[in-house]
mmCIF file of C-alpha atoms in Angstrom:
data_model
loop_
_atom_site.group_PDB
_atom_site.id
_atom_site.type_symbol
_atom_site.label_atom_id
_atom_site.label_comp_id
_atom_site.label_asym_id
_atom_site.label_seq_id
_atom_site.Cartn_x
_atom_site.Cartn_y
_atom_site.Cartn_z
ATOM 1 C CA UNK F 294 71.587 99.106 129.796
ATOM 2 C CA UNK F 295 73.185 97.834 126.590
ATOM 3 C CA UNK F 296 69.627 98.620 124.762
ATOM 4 C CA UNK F 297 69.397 102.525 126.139
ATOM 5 C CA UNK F 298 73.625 103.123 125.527
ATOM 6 C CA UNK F 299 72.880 101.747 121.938
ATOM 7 C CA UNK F 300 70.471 104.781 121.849
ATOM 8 C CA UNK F 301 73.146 107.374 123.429
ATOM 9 C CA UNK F 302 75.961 106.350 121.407
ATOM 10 C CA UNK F 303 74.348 108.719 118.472
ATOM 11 C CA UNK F 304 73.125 111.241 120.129
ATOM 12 C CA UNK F 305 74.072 114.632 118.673
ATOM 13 C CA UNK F 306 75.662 116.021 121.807
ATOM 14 C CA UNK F 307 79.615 114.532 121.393
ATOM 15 C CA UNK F 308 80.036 114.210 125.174
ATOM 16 C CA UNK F 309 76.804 112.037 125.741
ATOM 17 C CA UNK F 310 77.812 110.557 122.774
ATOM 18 C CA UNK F 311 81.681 109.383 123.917
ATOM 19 C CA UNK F 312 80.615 108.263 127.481
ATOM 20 C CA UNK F 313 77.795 106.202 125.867
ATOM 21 C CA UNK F 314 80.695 104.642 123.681
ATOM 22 C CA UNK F 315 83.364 104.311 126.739
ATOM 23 C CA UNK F 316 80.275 102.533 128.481
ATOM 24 C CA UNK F 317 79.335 99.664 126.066
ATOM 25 C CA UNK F 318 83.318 99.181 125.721
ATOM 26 C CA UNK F 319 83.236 98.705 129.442
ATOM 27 C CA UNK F 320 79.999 96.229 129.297
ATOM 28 C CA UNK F 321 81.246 94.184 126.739
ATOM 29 C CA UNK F 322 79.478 91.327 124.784
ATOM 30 C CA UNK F 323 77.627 90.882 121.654
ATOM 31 C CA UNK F 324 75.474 93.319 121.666
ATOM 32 C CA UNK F 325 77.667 96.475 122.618
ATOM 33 C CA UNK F 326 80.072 95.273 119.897
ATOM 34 C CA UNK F 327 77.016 95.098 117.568
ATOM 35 C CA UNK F 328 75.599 98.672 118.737
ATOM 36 C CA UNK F 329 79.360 100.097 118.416
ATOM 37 C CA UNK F 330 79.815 98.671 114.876
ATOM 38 C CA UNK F 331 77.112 100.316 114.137
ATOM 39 C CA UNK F 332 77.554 103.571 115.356
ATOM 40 C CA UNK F 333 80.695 103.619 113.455
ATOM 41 C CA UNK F 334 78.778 104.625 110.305
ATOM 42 C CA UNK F 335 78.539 107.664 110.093
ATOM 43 C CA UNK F 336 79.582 108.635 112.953
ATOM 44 C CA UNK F 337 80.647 112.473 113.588
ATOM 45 C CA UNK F 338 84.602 112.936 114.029
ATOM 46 C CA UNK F 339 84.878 114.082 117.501
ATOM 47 C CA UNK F 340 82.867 110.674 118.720
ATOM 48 C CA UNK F 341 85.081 108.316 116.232
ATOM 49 C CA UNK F 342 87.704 108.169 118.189
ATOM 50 C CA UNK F 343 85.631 107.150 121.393
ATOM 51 C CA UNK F 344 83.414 104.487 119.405
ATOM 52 C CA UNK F 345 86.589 102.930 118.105
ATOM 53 C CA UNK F 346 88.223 102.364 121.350
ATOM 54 C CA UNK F 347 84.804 101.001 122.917
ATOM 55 C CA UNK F 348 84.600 98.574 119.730
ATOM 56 C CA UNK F 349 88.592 97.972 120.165
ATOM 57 C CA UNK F 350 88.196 96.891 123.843
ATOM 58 C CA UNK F 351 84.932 94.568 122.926
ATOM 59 C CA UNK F 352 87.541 93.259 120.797
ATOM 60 C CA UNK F 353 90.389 92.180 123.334
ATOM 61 C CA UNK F 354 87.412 90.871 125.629
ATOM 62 C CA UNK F 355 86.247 88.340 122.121
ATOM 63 C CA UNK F 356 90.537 87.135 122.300
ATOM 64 C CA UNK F 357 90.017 86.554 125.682
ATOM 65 C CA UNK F 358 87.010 84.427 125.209
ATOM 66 C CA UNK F 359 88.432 82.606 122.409
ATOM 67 C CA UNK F 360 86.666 84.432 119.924
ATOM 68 C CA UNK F 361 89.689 85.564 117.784
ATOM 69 C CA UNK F 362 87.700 85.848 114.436
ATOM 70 C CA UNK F 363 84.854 88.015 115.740
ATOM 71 C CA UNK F 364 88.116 89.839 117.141
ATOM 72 C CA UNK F 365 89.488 90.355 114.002
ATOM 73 C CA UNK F 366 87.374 91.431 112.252
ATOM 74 C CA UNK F 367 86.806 94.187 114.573
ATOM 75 C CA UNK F 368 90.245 94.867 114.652
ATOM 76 C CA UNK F 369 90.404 94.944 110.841
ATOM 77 C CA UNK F 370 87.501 96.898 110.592
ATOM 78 C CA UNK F 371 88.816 99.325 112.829
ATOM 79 C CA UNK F 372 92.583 99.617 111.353
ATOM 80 C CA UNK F 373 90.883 100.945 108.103
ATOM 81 C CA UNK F 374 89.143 103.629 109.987
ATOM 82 C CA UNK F 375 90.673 107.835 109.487
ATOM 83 C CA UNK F 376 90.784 107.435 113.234
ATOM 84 C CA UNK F 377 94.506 108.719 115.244
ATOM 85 C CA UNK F 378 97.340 106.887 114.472
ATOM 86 C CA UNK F 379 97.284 105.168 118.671
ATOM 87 C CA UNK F 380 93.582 104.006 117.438
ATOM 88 C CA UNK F 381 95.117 102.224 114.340
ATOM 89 C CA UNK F 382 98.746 100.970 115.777
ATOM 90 C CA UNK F 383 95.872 99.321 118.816
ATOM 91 C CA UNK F 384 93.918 97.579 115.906
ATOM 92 C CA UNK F 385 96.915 96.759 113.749
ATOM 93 C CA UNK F 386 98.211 95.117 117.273
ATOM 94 C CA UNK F 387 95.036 93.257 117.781
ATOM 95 C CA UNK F 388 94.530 92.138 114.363
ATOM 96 C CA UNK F 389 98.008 90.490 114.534
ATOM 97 C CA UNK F 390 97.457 88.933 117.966
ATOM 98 C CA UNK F 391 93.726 87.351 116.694
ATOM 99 C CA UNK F 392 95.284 85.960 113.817
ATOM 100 C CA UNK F 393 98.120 84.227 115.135
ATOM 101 C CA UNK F 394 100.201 83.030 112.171
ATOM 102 C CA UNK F 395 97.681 83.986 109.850
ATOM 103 C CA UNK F 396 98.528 87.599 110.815
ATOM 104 C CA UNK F 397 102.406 87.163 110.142
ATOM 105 C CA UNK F 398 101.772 88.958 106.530
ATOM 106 C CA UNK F 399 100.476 92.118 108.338
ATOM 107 C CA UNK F 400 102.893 91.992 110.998
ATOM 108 C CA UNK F 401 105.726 91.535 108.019
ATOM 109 C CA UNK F 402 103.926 94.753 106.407
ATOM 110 C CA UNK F 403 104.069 96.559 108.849
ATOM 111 C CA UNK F 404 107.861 96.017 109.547
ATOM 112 C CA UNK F 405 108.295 97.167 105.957
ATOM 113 C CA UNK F 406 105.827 100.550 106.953
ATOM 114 C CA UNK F 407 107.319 104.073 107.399
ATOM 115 C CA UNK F 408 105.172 104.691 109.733
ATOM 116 C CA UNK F 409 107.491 104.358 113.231
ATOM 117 C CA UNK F 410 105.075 103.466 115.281
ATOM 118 C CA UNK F 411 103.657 100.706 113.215
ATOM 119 C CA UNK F 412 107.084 99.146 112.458
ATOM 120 C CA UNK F 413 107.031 99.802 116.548
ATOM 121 C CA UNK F 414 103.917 97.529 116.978
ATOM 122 C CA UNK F 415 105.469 94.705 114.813
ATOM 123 C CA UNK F 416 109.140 94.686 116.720
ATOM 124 C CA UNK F 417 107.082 94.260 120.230
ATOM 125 C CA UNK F 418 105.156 91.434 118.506
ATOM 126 C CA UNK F 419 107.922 90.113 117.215
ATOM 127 C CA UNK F 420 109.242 90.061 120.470
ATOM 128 C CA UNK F 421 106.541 88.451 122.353
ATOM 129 C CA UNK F 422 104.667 86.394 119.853
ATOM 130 C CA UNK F 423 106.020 82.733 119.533
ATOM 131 C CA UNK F 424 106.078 80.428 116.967
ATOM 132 C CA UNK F 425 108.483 79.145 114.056
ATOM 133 C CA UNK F 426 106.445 80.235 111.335
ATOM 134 C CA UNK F 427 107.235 84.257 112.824
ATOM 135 C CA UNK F 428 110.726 82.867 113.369
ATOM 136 C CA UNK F 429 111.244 81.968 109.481
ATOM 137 C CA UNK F 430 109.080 85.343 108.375
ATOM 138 C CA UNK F 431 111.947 87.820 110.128
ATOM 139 C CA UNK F 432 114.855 85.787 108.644
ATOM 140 C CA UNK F 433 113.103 86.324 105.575
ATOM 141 C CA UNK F 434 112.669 89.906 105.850
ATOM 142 C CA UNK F 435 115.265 90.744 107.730
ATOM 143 C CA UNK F 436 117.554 91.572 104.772
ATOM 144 C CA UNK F 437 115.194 93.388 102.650
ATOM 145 C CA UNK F 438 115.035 95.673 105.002
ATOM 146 C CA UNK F 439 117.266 99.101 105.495
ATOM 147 C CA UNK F 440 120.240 98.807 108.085
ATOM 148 C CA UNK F 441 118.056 101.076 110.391
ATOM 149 C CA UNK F 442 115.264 98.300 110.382
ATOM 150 C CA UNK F 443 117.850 95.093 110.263
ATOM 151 C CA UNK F 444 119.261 95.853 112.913
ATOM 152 C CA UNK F 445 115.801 95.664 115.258
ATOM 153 C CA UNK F 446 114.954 92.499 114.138
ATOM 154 C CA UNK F 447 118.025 91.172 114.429
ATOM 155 C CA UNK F 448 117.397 91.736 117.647
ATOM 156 C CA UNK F 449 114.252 90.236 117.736
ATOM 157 C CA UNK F 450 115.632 87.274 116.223
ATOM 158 C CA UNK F 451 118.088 87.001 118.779
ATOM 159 C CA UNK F 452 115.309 86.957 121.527
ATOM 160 C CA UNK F 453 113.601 84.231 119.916
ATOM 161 C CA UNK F 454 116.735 82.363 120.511
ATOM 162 C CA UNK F 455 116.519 79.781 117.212
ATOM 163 C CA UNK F 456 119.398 79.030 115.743
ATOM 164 C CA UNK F 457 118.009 77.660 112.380
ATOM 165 C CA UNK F 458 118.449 82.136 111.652
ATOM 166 C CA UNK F 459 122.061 81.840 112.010
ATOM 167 C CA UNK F 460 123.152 81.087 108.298
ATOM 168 C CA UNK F 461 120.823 84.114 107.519
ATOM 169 C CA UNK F 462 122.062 86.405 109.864
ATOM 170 C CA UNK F 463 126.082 85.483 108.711
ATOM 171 C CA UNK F 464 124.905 86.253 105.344
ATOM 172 C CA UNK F 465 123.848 90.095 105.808
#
């Protein structure tokens, strides 16, 4: 099936096109991620948006399996994409989440963003993501940031429930 949807996914009629997308992102798997990273180039703007979220959710299956750098670099691939802003705050999310502390830096950058749903995507991760390295990357931010942002991760940082932040958060 993978072989024949590889096929479909450039097909010149957009709705053929789509649901050939949707159903490699369903299958999963080397392949399908290989056929949708292809298709990618190229590919016509009202399929895009279907291709990436086919290669997006071949991309949470590769985290689940353990394959976090294949993952990433989908994600990364992805977030660099003129695709709609949901498409890119999905892969800035995954990115993050394959990375693990290596992805601190983008979720920092993204606190820093003016783009509200991407400083969005970073306050949920810094919410759910543990680890002291995140931990010590808020405090660090936290007041280089503008009062509307501070006080966010403040409450982030408050969730994460270390007290090694409290000298920094007496000092803003």
């Amino acid at each position: 099936a993978v072989e024949w949807l590889s096929q479909k996914v450039k097909d010149s009629d957009a709705c053929l096109a789509s649901a050939a997308a949707a159903a490699l992102g369903r299958i999963g798997g080397e392949q399908a991620a290989k056929a949708l990273g292809q298709a990618l180039n190229g590919a016509p703007a009202a399929v895009l948006p279907a291709i990436c979220e086919g290669y997006l959710r071949n991309a949470d299956a590769f985290i689940s399996q353990g394959k976090n750098d294949k993952a990433a670099e989908i994600y990364d691939r992805v977030r660099g994409l003129q695709v709609p802003r949901h498409i890119r705050m999905e892969a800035v999310r995954g990115l993050i989440v394959a990375k693990q502390s290596a992805g601190i830096p983008v979720l920092v950058e993204q606190l820093r963003s003016d783009d509200s749903g991407m400083v969005a995507v970073a306050l949920g991760l810094a919410h759910e993501m543990p680890g002291g390295e995140l931990t010590k990357a808020l405090a660090a931010e936290v007041g280089k940031l503008p009062p509307e942002k501070q006080v966010y991760v403040i409450g982030a940082l408050g969730v994460r429930k270390d007290t090694s932040v409290v000298p920094t958060l007496v000092g803003l």
